[in-house]
Each structure stands twice: as structure tokens, then as C-alpha cells.
mmCIF file of C-alpha atoms in Angstrom:
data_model
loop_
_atom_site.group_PDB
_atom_site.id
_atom_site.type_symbol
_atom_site.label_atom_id
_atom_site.label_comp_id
_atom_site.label_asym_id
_atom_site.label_seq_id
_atom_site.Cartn_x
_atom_site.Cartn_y
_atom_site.Cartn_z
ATOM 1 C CA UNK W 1 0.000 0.000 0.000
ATOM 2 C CA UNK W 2 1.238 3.787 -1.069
ATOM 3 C CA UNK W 3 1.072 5.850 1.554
ATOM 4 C CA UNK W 4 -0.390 9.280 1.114
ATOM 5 C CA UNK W 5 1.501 12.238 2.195
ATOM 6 C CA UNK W 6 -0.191 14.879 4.072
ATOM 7 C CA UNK W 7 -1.733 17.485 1.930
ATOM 8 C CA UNK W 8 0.359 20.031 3.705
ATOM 9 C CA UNK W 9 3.787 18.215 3.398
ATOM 10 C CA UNK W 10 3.234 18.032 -0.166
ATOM 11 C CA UNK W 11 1.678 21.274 -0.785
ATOM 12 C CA UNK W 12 5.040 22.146 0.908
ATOM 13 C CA UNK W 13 7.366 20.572 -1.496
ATOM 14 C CA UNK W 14 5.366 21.750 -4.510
ATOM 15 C CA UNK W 15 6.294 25.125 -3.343
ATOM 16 C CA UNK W 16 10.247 24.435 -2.637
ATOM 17 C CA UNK W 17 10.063 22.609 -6.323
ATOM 18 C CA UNK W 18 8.428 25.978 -7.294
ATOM 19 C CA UNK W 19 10.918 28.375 -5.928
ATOM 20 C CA UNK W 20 14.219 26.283 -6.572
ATOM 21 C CA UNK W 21 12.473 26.533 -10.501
ATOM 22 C CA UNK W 22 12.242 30.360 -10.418
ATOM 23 C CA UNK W 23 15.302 31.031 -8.834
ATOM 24 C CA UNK W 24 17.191 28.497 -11.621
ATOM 25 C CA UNK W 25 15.049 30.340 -14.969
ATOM 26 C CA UNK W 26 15.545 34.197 -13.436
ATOM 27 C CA UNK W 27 19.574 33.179 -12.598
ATOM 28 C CA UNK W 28 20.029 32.085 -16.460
ATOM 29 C CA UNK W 29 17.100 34.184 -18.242
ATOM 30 C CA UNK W 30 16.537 37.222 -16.300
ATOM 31 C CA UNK W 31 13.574 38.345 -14.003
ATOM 32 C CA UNK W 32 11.156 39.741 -17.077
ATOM 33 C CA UNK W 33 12.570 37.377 -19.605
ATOM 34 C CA UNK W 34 11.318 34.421 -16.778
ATOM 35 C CA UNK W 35 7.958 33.404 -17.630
ATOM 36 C CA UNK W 36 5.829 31.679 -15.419
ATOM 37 C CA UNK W 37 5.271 29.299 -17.793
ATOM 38 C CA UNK W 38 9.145 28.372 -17.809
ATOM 39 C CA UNK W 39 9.250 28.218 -14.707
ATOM 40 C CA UNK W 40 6.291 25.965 -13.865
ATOM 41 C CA UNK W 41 7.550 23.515 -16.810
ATOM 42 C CA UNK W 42 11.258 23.347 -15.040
ATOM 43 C CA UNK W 43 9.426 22.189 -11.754
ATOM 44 C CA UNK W 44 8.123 19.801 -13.465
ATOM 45 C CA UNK W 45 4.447 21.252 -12.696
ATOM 46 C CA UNK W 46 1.284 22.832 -13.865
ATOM 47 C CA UNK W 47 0.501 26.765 -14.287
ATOM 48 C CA UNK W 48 -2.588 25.775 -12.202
ATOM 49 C CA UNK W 49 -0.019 24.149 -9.367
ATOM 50 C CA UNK W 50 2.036 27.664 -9.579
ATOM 51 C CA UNK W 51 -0.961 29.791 -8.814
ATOM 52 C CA UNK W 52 -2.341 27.810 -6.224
ATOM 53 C CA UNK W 53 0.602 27.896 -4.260
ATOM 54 C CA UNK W 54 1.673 31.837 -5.301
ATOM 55 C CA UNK W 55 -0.857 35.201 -5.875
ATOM 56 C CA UNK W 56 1.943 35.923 -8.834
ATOM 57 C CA UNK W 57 4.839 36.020 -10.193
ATOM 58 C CA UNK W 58 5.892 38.776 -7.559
ATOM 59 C CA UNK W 59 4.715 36.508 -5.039
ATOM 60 C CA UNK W 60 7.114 33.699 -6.186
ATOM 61 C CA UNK W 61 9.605 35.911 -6.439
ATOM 62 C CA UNK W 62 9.442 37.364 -3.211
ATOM 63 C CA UNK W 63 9.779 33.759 -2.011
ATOM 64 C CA UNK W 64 12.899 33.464 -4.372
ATOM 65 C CA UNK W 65 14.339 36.065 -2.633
ATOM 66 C CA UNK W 66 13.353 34.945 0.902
ATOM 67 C CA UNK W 67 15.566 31.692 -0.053
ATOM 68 C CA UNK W 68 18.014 33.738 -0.710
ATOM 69 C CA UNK W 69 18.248 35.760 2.155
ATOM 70 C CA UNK W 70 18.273 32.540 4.684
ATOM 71 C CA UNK W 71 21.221 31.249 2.128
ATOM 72 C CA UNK W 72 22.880 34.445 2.776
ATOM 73 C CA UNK W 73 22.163 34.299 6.512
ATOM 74 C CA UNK W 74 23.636 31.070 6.853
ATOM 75 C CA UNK W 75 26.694 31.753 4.714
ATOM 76 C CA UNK W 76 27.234 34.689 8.070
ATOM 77 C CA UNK W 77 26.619 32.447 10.759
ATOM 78 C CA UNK W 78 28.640 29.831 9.456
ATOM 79 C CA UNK W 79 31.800 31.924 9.358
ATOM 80 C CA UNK W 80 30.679 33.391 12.363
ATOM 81 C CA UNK W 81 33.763 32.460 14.348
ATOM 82 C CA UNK W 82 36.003 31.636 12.459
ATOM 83 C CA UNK W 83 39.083 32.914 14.034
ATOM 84 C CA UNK W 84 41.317 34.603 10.992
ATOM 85 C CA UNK W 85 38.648 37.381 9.406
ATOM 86 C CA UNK W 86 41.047 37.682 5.990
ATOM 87 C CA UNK W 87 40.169 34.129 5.436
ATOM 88 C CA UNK W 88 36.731 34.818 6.018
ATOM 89 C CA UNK W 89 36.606 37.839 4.051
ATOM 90 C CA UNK W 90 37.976 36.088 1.376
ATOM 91 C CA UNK W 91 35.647 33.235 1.275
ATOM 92 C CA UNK W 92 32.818 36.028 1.116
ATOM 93 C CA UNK W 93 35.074 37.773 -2.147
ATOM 94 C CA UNK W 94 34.999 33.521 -4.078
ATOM 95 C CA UNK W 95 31.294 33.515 -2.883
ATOM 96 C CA UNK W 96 30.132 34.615 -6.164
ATOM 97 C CA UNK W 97 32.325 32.476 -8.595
ATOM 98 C CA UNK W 98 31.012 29.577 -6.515
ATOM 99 C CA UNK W 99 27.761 30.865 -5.777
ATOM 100 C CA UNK W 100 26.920 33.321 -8.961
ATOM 101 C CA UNK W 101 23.028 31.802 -9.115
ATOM 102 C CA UNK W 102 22.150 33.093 -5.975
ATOM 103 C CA UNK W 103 23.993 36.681 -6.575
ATOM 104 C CA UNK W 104 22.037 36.819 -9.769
ATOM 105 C CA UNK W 105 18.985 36.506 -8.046
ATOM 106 C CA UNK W 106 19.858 39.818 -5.845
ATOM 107 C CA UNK W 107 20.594 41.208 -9.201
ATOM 108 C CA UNK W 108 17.681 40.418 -10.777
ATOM 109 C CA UNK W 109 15.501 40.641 -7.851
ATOM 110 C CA UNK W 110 17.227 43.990 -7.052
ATOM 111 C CA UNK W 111 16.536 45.663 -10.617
ATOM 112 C CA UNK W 112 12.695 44.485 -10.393
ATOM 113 C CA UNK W 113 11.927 45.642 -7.015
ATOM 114 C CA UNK W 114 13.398 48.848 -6.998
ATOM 115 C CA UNK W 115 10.751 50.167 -9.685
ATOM 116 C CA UNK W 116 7.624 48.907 -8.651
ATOM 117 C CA UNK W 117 6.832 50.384 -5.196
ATOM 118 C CA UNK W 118 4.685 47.758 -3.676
ATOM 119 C CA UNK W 119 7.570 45.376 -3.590
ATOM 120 C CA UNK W 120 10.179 47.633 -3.345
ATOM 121 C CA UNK W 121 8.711 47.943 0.626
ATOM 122 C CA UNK W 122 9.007 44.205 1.036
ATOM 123 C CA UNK W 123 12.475 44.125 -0.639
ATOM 124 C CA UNK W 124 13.591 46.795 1.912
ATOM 125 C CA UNK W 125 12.408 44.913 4.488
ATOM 126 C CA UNK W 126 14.837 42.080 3.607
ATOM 127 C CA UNK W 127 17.634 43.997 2.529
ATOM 128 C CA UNK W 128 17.349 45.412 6.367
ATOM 129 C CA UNK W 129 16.915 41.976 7.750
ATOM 130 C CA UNK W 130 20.298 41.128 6.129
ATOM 131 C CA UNK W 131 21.973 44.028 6.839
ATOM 132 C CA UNK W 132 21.141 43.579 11.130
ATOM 133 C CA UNK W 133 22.221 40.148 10.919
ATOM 134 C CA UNK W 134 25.823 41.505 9.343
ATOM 135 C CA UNK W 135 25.280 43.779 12.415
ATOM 136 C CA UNK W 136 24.764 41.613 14.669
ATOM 137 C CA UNK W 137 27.710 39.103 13.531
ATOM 138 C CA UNK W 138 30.477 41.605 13.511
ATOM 139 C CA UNK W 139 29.210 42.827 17.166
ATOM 140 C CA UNK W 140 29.191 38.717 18.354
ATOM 141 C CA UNK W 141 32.723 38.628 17.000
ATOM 142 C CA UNK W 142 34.144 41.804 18.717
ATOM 143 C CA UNK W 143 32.335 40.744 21.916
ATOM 144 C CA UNK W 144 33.602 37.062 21.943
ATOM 145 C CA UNK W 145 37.173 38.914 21.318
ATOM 146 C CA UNK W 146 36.639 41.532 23.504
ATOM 147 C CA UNK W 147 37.345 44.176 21.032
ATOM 148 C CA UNK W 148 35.935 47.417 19.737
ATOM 149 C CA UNK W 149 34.837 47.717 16.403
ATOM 150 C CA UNK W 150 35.897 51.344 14.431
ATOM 151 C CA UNK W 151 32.244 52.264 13.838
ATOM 152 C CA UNK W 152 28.932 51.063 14.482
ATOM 153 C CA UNK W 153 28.268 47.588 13.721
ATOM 154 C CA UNK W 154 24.928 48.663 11.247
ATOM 155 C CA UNK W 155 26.867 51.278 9.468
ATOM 156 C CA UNK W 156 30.194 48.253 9.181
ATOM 157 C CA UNK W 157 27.415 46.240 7.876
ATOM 158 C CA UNK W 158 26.170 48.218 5.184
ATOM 159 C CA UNK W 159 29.437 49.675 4.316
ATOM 160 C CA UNK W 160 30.296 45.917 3.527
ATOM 161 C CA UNK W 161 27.658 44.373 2.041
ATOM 162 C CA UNK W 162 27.645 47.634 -0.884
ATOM 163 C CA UNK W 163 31.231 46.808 -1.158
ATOM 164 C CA UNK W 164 31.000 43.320 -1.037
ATOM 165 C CA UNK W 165 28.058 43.419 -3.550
ATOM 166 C CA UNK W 166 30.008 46.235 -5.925
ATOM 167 C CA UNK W 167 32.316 43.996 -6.452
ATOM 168 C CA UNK W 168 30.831 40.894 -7.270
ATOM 169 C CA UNK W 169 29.155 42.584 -9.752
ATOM 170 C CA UNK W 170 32.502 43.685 -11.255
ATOM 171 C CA UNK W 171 34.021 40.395 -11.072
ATOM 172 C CA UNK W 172 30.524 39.002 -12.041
ATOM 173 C CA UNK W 173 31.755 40.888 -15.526
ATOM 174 C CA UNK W 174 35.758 40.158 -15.015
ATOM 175 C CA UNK W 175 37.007 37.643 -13.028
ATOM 176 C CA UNK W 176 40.572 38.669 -12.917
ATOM 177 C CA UNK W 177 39.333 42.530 -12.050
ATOM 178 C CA UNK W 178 38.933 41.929 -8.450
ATOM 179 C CA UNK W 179 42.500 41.310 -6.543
ATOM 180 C CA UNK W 180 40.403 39.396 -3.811
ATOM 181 C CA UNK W 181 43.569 39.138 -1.394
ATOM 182 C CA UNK W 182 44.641 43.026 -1.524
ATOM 183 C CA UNK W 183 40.540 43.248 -1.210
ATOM 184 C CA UNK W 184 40.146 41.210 1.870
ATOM 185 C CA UNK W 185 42.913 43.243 3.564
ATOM 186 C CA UNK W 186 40.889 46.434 3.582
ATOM 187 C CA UNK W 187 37.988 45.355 4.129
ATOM 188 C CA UNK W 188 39.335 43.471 7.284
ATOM 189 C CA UNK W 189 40.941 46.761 8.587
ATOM 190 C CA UNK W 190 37.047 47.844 8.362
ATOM 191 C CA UNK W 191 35.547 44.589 10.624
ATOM 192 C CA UNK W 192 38.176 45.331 13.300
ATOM 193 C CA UNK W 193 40.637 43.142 13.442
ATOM 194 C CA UNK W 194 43.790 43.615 12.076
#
């Protein structure tokens, strides 16, 4: 006898099937380029399974980007205490040759939400939800070294993550544009150690 999963569980892994989909067809096509239809068809799944599980495409998306942001926010914890922060740094600086799908996603997700108003609110709601977790890492790490850091943790964070994000998009475009050790050096002056 097949046993029947719960209607929940499986309306659960529609949705992951879903999102892992979208987040696959906007990395390679582009957000506006990425039809629902595509991206229904690479889960393997119906239009009708799509909108039963999402209002829209900005819906889906949204969840996209949600995905992303727990990535990101395990990607911080993980290195979290790691005890040399130039090695950490430049794990973040290779994080986009070996993760350039998910900084694709910011991309596109980025571009979108920025010009339609209604999800540009919910998009700066994540972007702060990433930015206090930076925040809140860098102040965990000075406090478990009983250091200072040379500004505020929120301003460290943001000064990092539009550095950090400026240049994976140039090495997004040239690889061999980004000196990623002479890179991490600075921008370990900035988390405090030295």
C-alpha cells in the first residue's frame, strides 16, 4: 500500500520545487525574460499548481528572494567564528564564482523591485533583515574577542555588504578585475581586526 503524504507536506514541497524553478530560470534568463510558464515547466508542474501555491509572479519571487536571504544568513553564521577574518573575508570575495546563481537573483531581484513600489517595501524589508544580521555578527565577533569595532556595527554592515556586492558585480563581468587578497585586507581593517 502507497502511503499518502499529508496534503500540507506536499503542498510544501510543490512550493520548494516551485521556488528552486524560479530562482534556476531568473539566474540564467533574467527576471522579465522568466515566464511563469518556464518556470512551472522546469518544476516539473502545472501553471494551475504555480498559482495555487503563489498570488503571482511577484509573489514567487518574493519567495525566491526569501531563499536567498536565509542562504545568505547562513553563509554569516557559518563563518561566524572563524578565528582569521582575511580568510573569512575572502571566502565572502569567491562567494560569487562559486555561488553566482544566488547573486544573480539579488541582481535580478534587485533591478525588479526597486521600480515597482509595492515590492520595493518588502524588498527593503529584507535587505534590512540582512543588513542587522551583518550587524549583529560583527558585534558577536568583537564581543567574543573583547574588542571594539571602528564604527557602528549597522553602518560596518552596510558599508560591507555595498562593497562586497560592488564587487561581485565587477568580477561578475571580469574575473581577474577583483584582486580578492589586496581586497580582503581592507575590508578586514574595516571589521576590526587587524
Amino acid at each position: 500500500m502507497v502511503s499518502k503524504q499529508p496534503t500540507s507536506e506536499r503542498r510544501l514541497r510543490t512550493r520548494e520545487r516551485l521556488v528552486k524553478a524560479a530562482a534556476e530560470v531568473v539566474a540564467e534568463r533574467g527576471f522579465h525574460a522568466a515566464s511563469v510558464d518556464q518556470i512551472a515547466e522546469r518544476a516539473g508542474l502545472s501553471i494551475g499548481a504555480l498559482y495555487s501555491n503563489f498570488a503571482g509572479k511577484d509573489d514567487l519571487l518574493l519567495a525566491v528572494f526569501d531563499n536567498h536571504v536565509h542562504w545568505f544568513e547562513k553563509q554569516v553564521t557559518a563563518r561566524l567564528d572563524e578565528p582569521d577574518l582575511g580568510d573569512t573575508v575572502m571566502r565572502w570575495l569567491t562567494l560569487t564564482e562559486e555561488s553566482a546563481n544566488q547573486f544573480l537573483v539579488f541582481i535580478e531581484f534587485w533591478a525588479y523591485a526597486v521600480r515597482k513600489p509595492n515590492v520595493r517595501l518588502q524588498f527593503a524589508k529584507r535587505m534590512e533583515q540582512m543588513r542587522s544580521h551583518v550587524a549583529a555578527a560583527l558585534e558577536h565577533r568583537a564581543e567574543a574577542r573583547a574588542s571594539a569595532l571602528p564604527l557602528p556595527a549597522d553602518l560596518i554592515a552596510l558599508l560591507g555588504l555595498a562593497v562586497g556586492r560592488g564587487l561581485a558585480l565587477e568580477q561578475l563581468a571580469d574575473p581577474d578585475a577583483v584582486p580578492n587578497p589586496a581586497i580582503a585586507g581592507l575590508l578586514t581593517a574595516f571589521g576590526g581586526d587587524s
